Amino acid sequence: MTLSLTVIMVEATGNVTYGLPIMLVLLTAKIVGDYFVEGLYDIHIKLQSVPFLHLEAPATSHWLTAREVMSAPVTCFNRIEKVGTIVDVLSNTSTNHNGFPVVVPVAASDDLGKICGLILRSQLIVLLKHKVFVELARSRLTQRKLQLKDFRDAYPRFPPIQSIHVSQDERECMMDLTEFMNPTPYTVPQETSLPRVFKLFRALGLRHLVVVDSENTVS
């Protein structure tokens, strides 16, 4: 910001003579201002709710684990899910999640299931828009095949779920997510330290990180 303001003022005045004094004054003002309050850019990042991570993890995070900071309960989908369930989850205003783990249910267990993939909200909306589902879970009918172009055409402003009309009969249909989910999402064990999680988010530019237990079951 200091260099930018200096260039702007020099170009506005057309006098390069005062370039160095102007830069020193602006640099001093910035140092003093940052000592008392946050920078202007930092304030705007918070106002816009931009998910910005600093260079280092907070000092108080070294004693925390992924289990202690993760969102719970996790909203998951089965690999073959009912259309009505997908619509209800996406329409729920209390959960504005962007990604959902896809799981395989574990027999005789109350756990969410073993993770087998991750699917995005935008992908589900495109699938619902193009009605990529069949009447029965094991139906021999061939569901419509989507191409990469169908997802690219909707990017970056995917339609809201409220604009997708799904009839009552269509709510009873089943959607197979296997073909569209990410089969290798990033996961971490429950006991992973928070600084380690922080570094993964920052270094890999992640938006979703699934926390699993020793049996690869979603926590």
XYZ file of C-alpha atoms in Angstrom:
219
model
C 0.000 0.000 0.000
C 2.868 2.397 0.840
C 4.479 1.996 -2.574
C 1.130 2.288 -4.363
C 0.213 5.534 -2.626
C 3.665 6.964 -3.352
C 3.343 6.201 -7.066
C -0.183 7.660 -7.171
C 0.886 10.903 -5.477
C 4.005 11.281 -7.654
C 1.950 10.741 -10.819
C -0.731 13.153 -9.582
C 1.747 15.930 -8.855
C 4.111 15.164 -11.725
C 7.076 15.900 -9.476
C 9.548 13.108 -8.740
C 11.616 15.292 -6.389
C 9.421 14.533 -3.393
C 9.079 10.813 -4.154
C 11.448 9.651 -1.388
C 10.106 12.004 1.352
C 6.543 11.005 0.489
C 7.457 7.307 0.766
C 9.139 7.862 4.144
C 6.131 9.767 5.478
C 3.696 7.111 4.279
C 5.857 4.303 5.652
C 6.044 5.997 9.052
C 2.290 6.585 9.059
C 1.648 2.933 8.198
C 3.935 1.614 10.939
C 2.305 3.866 13.536
C -1.183 2.991 12.323
C -0.514 -0.768 12.345
C 0.770 -0.471 15.909
C -2.608 0.778 17.174
C -5.114 -0.841 14.767
C -5.207 -3.440 12.005
C -4.361 -2.499 8.452
C -7.046 -1.262 6.079
C -6.795 -4.390 3.921
C -7.080 -6.652 6.988
C -10.222 -4.807 8.114
C -11.821 -5.212 4.683
C -10.952 -8.927 4.634
C -12.912 -9.372 7.869
C -15.806 -7.200 6.665
C -16.114 -9.291 3.503
C -15.807 -12.563 5.513
C -12.974 -13.748 3.285
C -11.547 -17.062 4.633
C -7.993 -15.733 4.877
C -5.346 -17.627 6.845
C -2.315 -15.922 8.294
C 1.207 -17.214 7.807
C 1.378 -19.059 11.130
C -1.206 -20.864 13.233
C -2.433 -19.058 16.380
C -0.155 -19.541 19.365
C -2.995 -20.996 21.441
C -3.686 -23.753 18.877
C -0.734 -26.010 19.714
C -2.679 -27.854 22.401
C -5.776 -28.426 20.246
C -6.598 -31.343 17.941
C -8.810 -31.722 14.875
C -11.487 -33.417 16.976
C -11.843 -30.345 19.189
C -12.345 -27.814 16.384
C -14.196 -29.806 13.699
C -17.815 -29.130 12.795
C -20.205 -31.685 14.235
C -22.469 -33.427 13.522
C -21.269 -33.972 9.970
C -23.814 -33.883 7.146
C -23.104 -36.868 4.885
C -24.687 -38.520 1.873
C -24.815 -42.184 0.968
C -23.269 -43.222 -2.314
C -26.795 -43.833 -3.654
C -28.982 -41.187 -2.042
C -32.650 -40.265 -2.203
C -33.321 -37.076 -4.183
C -35.669 -35.746 -1.504
C -32.944 -36.056 1.132
C -30.463 -34.129 -1.037
C -32.976 -31.343 -1.707
C -33.852 -31.038 1.996
C -30.194 -30.807 3.042
C -29.346 -28.206 0.393
C -32.472 -26.189 1.243
C -31.729 -26.143 4.961
C -30.690 -22.561 5.713
C -29.012 -23.552 8.986
C -26.364 -25.578 7.108
C -24.662 -23.729 4.284
C -21.927 -26.323 3.787
C -20.175 -26.336 0.437
C -18.919 -29.937 0.541
C -20.421 -33.180 1.816
C -18.634 -36.464 2.583
C -20.004 -39.484 0.720
C -20.044 -42.579 2.918
C -20.704 -46.296 2.799
C -22.906 -47.298 5.767
C -21.398 -49.704 8.277
C -23.644 -52.656 9.087
C -25.022 -52.784 12.647
C -23.384 -49.490 13.595
C -24.588 -46.033 14.540
C -21.547 -44.404 12.941
C -21.943 -42.181 9.899
C -20.091 -44.676 7.704
C -16.732 -45.134 6.033
C -15.763 -42.287 3.747
C -15.571 -43.084 0.049
C -15.629 -39.596 -1.478
C -16.602 -35.935 -1.299
C -19.158 -34.065 -3.400
C -19.693 -30.310 -3.692
C -22.928 -28.372 -3.321
C -22.459 -26.932 -6.818
C -22.189 -30.437 -8.286
C -25.381 -31.570 -6.557
C -27.262 -28.526 -7.848
C -26.146 -29.246 -11.431
C -27.199 -32.891 -11.035
C -30.615 -31.849 -9.747
C -31.005 -29.260 -12.480
C -30.342 -31.857 -15.190
C -32.376 -34.477 -13.275
C -29.621 -37.067 -13.177
C -31.477 -39.731 -11.192
C -33.560 -42.871 -11.640
C -36.761 -44.119 -10.049
C -35.242 -47.024 -8.121
C -31.867 -47.533 -6.526
C -31.215 -50.700 -8.538
C -33.130 -49.730 -11.631
C -31.817 -50.936 -14.963
C -32.688 -47.613 -16.514
C -29.681 -45.632 -17.681
C -29.519 -42.211 -16.077
C -28.530 -39.246 -18.181
C -24.797 -38.802 -18.671
C -23.373 -35.370 -17.984
C -20.282 -33.929 -19.587
C -17.700 -31.593 -18.100
C -19.217 -28.826 -20.224
C -22.449 -29.026 -18.194
C -20.566 -28.097 -15.015
C -18.426 -25.456 -16.711
C -21.449 -23.700 -18.191
C -22.889 -23.199 -14.708
C -19.599 -21.908 -13.259
C -19.032 -19.614 -11.385
C -22.586 -18.594 -10.475
C -24.417 -21.832 -9.863
C -28.197 -21.459 -9.505
C -29.584 -21.486 -5.954
C -31.374 -24.618 -4.797
C -34.608 -22.602 -4.532
C -34.639 -22.220 -8.324
C -34.524 -26.001 -8.916
C -38.002 -27.504 -9.192
C -38.282 -31.079 -7.970
C -41.723 -32.713 -8.047
C -43.023 -34.988 -5.325
C -42.527 -38.042 -7.531
C -38.962 -37.004 -8.328
C -38.196 -36.708 -4.610
C -38.660 -40.471 -4.357
C -36.045 -41.148 -7.048
C -32.459 -42.168 -6.280
C -29.240 -40.443 -7.321
C -25.952 -42.289 -7.754
C -23.115 -39.988 -6.647
C -20.294 -42.417 -7.441
C -19.545 -41.028 -10.888
C -19.439 -37.374 -9.791
C -17.829 -37.371 -6.332
C -14.145 -36.883 -5.611
C -13.070 -40.432 -4.635
C -9.841 -39.281 -2.932
C -10.619 -36.347 -0.630
C -8.071 -35.124 1.894
C -8.613 -36.585 5.384
C -6.900 -36.344 8.768
C -7.121 -38.495 11.911
C -9.005 -37.150 14.903
C -5.835 -36.627 16.929
C -4.076 -34.469 14.326
C -2.766 -31.274 15.901
C -4.414 -28.020 14.892
C -1.152 -26.451 13.602
C -0.785 -29.445 11.287
C -4.352 -28.940 10.028
C -3.626 -25.227 9.611
C -0.577 -25.966 7.458
C -2.574 -28.360 5.266
C -5.268 -25.754 4.629
C -2.719 -23.050 3.868
C -0.231 -25.070 1.818
C -2.777 -26.999 -0.254
C -5.445 -24.289 -0.480
C -8.107 -26.605 0.910
C -11.700 -25.710 1.580
C -12.732 -29.080 3.004
C -10.863 -31.515 5.224
C -12.673 -34.584 6.529
C -11.845 -35.846 10.027
C -11.892 -39.644 10.373
C -11.167 -42.187 13.084
C -8.791 -45.148 13.005
C -11.274 -47.164 10.922
C -11.692 -44.416 8.307
C -15.179 -43.627 9.598
C -16.343 -40.008 9.388
C -16.281 -38.424 12.837
